[in-house]
mmCIF file of C-alpha atoms in Angstrom:
data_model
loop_
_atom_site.group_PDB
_atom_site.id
_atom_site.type_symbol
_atom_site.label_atom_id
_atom_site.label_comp_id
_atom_site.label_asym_id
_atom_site.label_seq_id
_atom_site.Cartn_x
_atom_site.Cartn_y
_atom_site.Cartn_z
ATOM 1 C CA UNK A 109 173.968 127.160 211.849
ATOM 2 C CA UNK A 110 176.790 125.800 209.754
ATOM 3 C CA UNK A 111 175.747 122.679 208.395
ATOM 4 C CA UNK A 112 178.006 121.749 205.426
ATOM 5 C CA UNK A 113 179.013 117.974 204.566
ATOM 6 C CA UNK A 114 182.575 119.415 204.295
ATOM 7 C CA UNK A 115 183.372 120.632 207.922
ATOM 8 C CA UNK A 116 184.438 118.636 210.725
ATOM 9 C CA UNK A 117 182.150 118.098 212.886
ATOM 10 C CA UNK A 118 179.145 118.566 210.794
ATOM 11 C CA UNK A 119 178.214 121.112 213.602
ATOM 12 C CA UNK A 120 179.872 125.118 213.687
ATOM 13 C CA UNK A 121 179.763 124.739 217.176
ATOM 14 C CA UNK A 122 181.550 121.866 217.551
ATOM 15 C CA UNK A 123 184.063 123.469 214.976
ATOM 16 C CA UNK A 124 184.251 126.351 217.232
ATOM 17 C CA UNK A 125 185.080 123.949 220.316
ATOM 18 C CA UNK A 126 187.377 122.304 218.335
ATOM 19 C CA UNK A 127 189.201 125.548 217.069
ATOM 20 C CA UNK A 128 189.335 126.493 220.711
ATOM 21 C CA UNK A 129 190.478 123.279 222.377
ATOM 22 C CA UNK A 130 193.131 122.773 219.742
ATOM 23 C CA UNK A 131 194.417 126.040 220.178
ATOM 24 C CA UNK A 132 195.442 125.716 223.775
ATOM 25 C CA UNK A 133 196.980 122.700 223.049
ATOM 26 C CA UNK A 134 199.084 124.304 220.037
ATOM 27 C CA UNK A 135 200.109 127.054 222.640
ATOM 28 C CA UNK A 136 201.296 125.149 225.301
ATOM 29 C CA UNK A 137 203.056 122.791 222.760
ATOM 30 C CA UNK A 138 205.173 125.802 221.394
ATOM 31 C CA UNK A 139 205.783 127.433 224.503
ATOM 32 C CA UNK A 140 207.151 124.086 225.955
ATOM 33 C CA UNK A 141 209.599 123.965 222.079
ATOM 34 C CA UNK A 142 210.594 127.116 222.163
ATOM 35 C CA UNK A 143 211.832 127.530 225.788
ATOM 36 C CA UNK A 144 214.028 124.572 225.521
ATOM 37 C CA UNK A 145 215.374 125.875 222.583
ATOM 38 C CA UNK A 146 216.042 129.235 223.806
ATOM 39 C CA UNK A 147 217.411 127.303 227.329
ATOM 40 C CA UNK A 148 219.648 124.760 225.144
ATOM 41 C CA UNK A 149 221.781 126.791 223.186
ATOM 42 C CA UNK A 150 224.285 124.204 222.868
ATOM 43 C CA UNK A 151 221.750 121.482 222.048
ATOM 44 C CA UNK A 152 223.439 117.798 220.668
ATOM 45 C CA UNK A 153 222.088 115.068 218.977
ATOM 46 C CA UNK A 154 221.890 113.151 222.275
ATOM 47 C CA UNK A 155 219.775 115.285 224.248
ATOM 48 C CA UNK A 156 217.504 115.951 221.596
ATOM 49 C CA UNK A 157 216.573 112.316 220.754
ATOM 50 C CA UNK A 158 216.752 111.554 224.523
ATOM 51 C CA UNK A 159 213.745 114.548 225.214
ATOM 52 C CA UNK A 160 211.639 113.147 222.286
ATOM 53 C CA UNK A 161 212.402 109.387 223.876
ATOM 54 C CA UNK A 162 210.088 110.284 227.062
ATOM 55 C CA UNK A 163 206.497 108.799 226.446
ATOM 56 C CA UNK A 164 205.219 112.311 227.409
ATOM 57 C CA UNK A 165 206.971 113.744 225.276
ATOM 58 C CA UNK A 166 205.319 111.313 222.491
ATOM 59 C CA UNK A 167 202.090 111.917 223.749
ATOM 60 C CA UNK A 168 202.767 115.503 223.647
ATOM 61 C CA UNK A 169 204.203 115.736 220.237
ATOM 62 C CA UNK A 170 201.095 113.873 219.342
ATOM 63 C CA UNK A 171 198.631 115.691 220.515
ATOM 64 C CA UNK A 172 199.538 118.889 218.972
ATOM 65 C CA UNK A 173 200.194 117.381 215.510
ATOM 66 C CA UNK A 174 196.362 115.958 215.849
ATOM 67 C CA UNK A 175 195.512 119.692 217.185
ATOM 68 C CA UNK A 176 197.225 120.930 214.588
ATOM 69 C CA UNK A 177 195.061 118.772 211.950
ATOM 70 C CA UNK A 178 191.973 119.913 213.777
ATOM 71 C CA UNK A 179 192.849 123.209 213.814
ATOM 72 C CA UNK A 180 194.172 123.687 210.054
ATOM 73 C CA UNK A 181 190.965 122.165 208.785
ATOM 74 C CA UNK A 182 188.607 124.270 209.938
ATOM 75 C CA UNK A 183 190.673 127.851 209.352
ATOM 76 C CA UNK A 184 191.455 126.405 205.913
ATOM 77 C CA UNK A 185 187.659 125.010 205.480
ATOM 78 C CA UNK A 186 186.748 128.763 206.634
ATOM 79 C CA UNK A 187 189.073 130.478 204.144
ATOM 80 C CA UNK A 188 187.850 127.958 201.388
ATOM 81 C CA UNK A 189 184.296 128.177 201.968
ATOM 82 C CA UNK A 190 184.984 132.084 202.479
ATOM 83 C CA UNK A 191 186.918 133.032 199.115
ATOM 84 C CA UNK A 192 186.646 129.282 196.734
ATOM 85 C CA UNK A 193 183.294 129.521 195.258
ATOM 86 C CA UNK A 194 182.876 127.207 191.975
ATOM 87 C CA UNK A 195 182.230 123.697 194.187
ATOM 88 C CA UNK A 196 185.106 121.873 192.217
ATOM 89 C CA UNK A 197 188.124 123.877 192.888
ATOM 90 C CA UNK A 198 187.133 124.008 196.384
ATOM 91 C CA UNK A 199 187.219 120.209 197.169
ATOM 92 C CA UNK A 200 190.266 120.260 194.909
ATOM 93 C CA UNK A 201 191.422 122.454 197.831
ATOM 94 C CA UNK A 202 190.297 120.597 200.542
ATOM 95 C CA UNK A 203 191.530 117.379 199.420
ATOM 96 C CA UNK A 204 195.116 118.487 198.787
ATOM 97 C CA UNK A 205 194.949 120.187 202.641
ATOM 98 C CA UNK A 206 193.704 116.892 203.991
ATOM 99 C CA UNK A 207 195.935 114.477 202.273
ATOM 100 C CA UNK A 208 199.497 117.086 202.853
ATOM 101 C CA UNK A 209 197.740 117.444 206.809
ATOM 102 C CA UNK A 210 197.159 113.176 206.531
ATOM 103 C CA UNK A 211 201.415 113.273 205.424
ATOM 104 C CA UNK A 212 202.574 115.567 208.228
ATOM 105 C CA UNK A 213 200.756 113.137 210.903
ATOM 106 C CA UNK A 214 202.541 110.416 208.940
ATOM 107 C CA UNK A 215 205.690 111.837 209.225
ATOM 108 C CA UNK A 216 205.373 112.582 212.851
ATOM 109 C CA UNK A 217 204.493 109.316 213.845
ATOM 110 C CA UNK A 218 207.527 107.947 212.323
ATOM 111 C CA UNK A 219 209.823 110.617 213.652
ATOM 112 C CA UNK A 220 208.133 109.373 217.045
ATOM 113 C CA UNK A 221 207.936 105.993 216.719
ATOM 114 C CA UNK A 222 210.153 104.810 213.182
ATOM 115 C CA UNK B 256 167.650 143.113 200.912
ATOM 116 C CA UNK B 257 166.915 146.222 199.293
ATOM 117 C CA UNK B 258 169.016 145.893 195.960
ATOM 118 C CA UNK B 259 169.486 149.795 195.290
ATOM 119 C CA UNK B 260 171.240 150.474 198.859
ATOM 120 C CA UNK B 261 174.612 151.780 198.062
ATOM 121 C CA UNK B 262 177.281 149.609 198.259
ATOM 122 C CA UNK B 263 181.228 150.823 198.511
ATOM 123 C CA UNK B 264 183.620 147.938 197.658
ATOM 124 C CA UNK B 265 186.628 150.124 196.328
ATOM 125 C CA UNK B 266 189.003 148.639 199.048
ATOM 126 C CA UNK B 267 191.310 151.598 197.884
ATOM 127 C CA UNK B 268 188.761 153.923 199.695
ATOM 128 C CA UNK B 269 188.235 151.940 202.914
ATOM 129 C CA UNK B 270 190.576 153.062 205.743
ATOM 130 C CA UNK B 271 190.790 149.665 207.504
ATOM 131 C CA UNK B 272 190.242 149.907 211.053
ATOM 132 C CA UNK B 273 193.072 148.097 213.465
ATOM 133 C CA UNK B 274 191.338 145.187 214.031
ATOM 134 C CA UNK B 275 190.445 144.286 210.836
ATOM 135 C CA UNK B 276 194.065 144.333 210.041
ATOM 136 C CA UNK B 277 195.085 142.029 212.694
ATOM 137 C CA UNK B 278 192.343 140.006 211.670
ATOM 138 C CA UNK B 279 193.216 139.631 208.164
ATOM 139 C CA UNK B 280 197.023 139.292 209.109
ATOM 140 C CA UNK B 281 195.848 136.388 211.118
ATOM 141 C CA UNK B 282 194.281 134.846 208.658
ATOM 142 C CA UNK B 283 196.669 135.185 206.309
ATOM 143 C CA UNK B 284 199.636 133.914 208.684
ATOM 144 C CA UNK B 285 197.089 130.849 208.868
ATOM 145 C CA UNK B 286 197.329 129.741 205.831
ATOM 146 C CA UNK B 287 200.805 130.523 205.362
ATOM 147 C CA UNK B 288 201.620 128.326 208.530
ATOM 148 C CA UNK B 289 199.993 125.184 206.794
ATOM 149 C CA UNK B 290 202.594 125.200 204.205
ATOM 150 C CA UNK B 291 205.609 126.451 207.215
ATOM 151 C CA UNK B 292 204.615 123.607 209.578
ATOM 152 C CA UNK B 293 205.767 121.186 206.722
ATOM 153 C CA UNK B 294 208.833 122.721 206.822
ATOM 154 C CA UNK B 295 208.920 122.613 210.518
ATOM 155 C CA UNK B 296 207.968 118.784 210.689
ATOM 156 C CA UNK B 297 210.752 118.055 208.244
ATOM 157 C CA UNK B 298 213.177 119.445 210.427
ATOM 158 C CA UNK B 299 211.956 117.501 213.565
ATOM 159 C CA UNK B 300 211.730 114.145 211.319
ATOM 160 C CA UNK B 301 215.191 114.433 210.228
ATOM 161 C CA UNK B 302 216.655 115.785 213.223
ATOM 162 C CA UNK B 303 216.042 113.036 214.941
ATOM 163 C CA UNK B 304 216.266 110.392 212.417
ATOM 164 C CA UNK B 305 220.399 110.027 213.851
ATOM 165 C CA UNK B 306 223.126 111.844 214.940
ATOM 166 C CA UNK B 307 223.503 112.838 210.867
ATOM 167 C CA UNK B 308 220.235 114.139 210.023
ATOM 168 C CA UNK B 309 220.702 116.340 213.262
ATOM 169 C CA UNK B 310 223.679 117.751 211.474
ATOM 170 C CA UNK B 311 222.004 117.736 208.320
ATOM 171 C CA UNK B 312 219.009 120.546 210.344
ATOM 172 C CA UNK B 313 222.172 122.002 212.012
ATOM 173 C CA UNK B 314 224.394 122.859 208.697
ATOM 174 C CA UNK B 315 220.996 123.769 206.722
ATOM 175 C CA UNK B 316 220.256 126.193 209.434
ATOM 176 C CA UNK B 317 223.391 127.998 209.299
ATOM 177 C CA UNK B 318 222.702 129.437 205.725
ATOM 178 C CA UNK B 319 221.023 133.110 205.183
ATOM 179 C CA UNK B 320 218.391 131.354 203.615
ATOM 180 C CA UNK B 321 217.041 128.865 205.437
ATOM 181 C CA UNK B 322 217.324 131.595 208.698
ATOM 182 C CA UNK B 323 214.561 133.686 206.766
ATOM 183 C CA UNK B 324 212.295 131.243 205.800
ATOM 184 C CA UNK B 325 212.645 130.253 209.688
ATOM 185 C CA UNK B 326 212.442 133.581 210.865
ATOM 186 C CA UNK B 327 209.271 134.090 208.547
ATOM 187 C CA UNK B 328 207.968 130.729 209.633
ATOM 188 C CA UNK B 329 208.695 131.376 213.660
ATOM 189 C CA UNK B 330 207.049 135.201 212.665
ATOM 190 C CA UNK B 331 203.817 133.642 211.156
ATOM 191 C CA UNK B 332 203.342 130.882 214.477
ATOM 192 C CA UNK B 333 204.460 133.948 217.246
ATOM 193 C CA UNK B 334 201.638 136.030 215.387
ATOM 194 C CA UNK B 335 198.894 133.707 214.945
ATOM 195 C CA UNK B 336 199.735 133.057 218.903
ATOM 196 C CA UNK B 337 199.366 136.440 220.073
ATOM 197 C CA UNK B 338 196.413 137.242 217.256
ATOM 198 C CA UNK B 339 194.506 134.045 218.576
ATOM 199 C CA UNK B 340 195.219 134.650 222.132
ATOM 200 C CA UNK B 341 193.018 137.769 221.534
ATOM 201 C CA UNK B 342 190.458 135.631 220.026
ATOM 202 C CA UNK B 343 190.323 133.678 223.586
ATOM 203 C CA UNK B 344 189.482 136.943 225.489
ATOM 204 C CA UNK B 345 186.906 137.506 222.754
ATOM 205 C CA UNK B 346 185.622 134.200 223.385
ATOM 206 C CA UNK B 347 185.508 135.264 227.471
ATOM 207 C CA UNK B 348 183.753 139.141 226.511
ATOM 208 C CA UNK B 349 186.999 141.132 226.752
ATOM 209 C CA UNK B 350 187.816 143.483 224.409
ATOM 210 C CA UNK B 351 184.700 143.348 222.402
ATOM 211 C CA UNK B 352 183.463 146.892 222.887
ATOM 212 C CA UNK B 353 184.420 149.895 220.194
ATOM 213 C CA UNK B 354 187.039 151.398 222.678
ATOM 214 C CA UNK B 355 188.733 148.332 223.620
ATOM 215 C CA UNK B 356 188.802 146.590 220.456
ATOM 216 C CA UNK B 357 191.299 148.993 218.749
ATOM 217 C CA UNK B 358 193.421 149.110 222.120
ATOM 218 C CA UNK B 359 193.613 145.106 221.996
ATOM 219 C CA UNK B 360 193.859 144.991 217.980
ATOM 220 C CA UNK B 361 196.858 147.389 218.999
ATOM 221 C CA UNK B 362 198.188 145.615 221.518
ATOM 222 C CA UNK B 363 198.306 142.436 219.533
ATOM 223 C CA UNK B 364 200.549 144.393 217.254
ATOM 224 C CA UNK B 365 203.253 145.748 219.929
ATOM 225 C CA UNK B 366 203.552 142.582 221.478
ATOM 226 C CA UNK B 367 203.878 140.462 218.088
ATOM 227 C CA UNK B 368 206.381 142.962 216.932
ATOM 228 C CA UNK B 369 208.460 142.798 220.048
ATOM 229 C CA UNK B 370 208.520 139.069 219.938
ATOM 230 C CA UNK B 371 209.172 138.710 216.008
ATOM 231 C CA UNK B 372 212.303 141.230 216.471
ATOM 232 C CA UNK B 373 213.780 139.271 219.534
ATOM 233 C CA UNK B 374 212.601 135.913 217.169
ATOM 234 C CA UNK B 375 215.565 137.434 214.759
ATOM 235 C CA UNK B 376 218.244 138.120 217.138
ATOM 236 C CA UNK B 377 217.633 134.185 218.202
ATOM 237 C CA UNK B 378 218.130 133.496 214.742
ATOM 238 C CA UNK B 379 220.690 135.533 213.777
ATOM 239 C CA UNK B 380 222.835 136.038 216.821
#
């Protein structure tokens, strides 16, 4: 059993559910992206703002950026705990995925909501 | 663990089976994508920061450059989608037994390939 003070949950299974759950999300969330892309060839400024200016859309976008933090932590806590041995330059690692991860969310909440 | 049993870690003399390449591809396409995404989530931000930042994305995206590290980004999220759609069958007992794991492993391949090549025409075309 994965017990580490380092992963997400504290649990592997959780981590698993979470890896699982988030991935769905992530899937759906780039289907939805890339067929309007590939259906709005001639895409303006006004009808992109106006699809991000739904509240599902919001909720959404959301949800897949805190997917996507879910999900890169524990493939990047895998790989790190996988090929970073020497303790220090693996919670180097860590903290520069969780603080660039803690930026993106920052940066979609404004795009959102700024 | 008996400490004399003979170990072979010359990776030059292992003929990697298919799904241990798709595996380590999606691993590496992984970690890749957490440095991509920040490129992706720029583009979003600014695009719909106002009507300039959306030309700002738009004039970017129309040099060679930017299209490959696009292309390589879309590449690395179409792959880890088809790599960890496999993983979901896994997860349900499909394609876990020593005939069926190559064909998936293989399949994952095809299809990735297919989509990364029409991924390019979108870019480029």
């Amino acid at each position: 059993m994965v017990r580490n003070v380092t992963n997400l949950s504290r649990s592997g299974l959780s981590d698993w559910l979470i890896q699982r759950f988030s991935a769905v999300v992530l899937a759906a969330y780039t289907v939805f992206i890339l067929v309007f892309l590939i259906a709005s060839p001639e895409l303006s400024y006004v009808q992109w703002h106006a699809l991000f200016d739904h509240t599902a859309m919001k909720i959404f976008t959301l949800l897949a950026m805190l997917s996507l933090i879910g999900h890169a932590w524990v493939g990047l806590w895998t790989v790190a705990t996988d090929y970073l041995k020497p303790m220090a330059i693996r919670f180097i690692f860590l903290a520069v995925v969780a603080i660039t991860l803690f930026v993106y969310l920052i940066v979609t909440v404004t795009a959102l909501w700024g | 663990m008996n400490k004399n049993r003979p170990v072979n870690l010359d990776l030059t003399t292992i003929k990697f089976p298919v799904p241990a390449i798709t595996s380590i591809l999606h691993r590496i396409s992984g970690v890749y994508l957490f440095i991509g995404i920040g490129f992706l989530v720029w583009m979003m931000s600014t695009s719909l920061e106002s009507a300039q930042g959306f030309k700002v994305v738009q004039s970017m995206l129309s040099s060679g450059i930017a299209k490959l590290i696009l292309w390589v980004t879309v590449s690395a999220v179409l792959y880890h989608f088809v790599a960890g759609i496999k993983h979901l069958f896994m997860d349900m007992g499909i394609g876990e037994s020593k005939e069926s794991g190559p064909k998936m492993a293989i399949g994952v391949v095809a299809i990735s390939a297919v989509l990364i090549v029409l991924a390019g025409v979108w870019i480029w075309a």
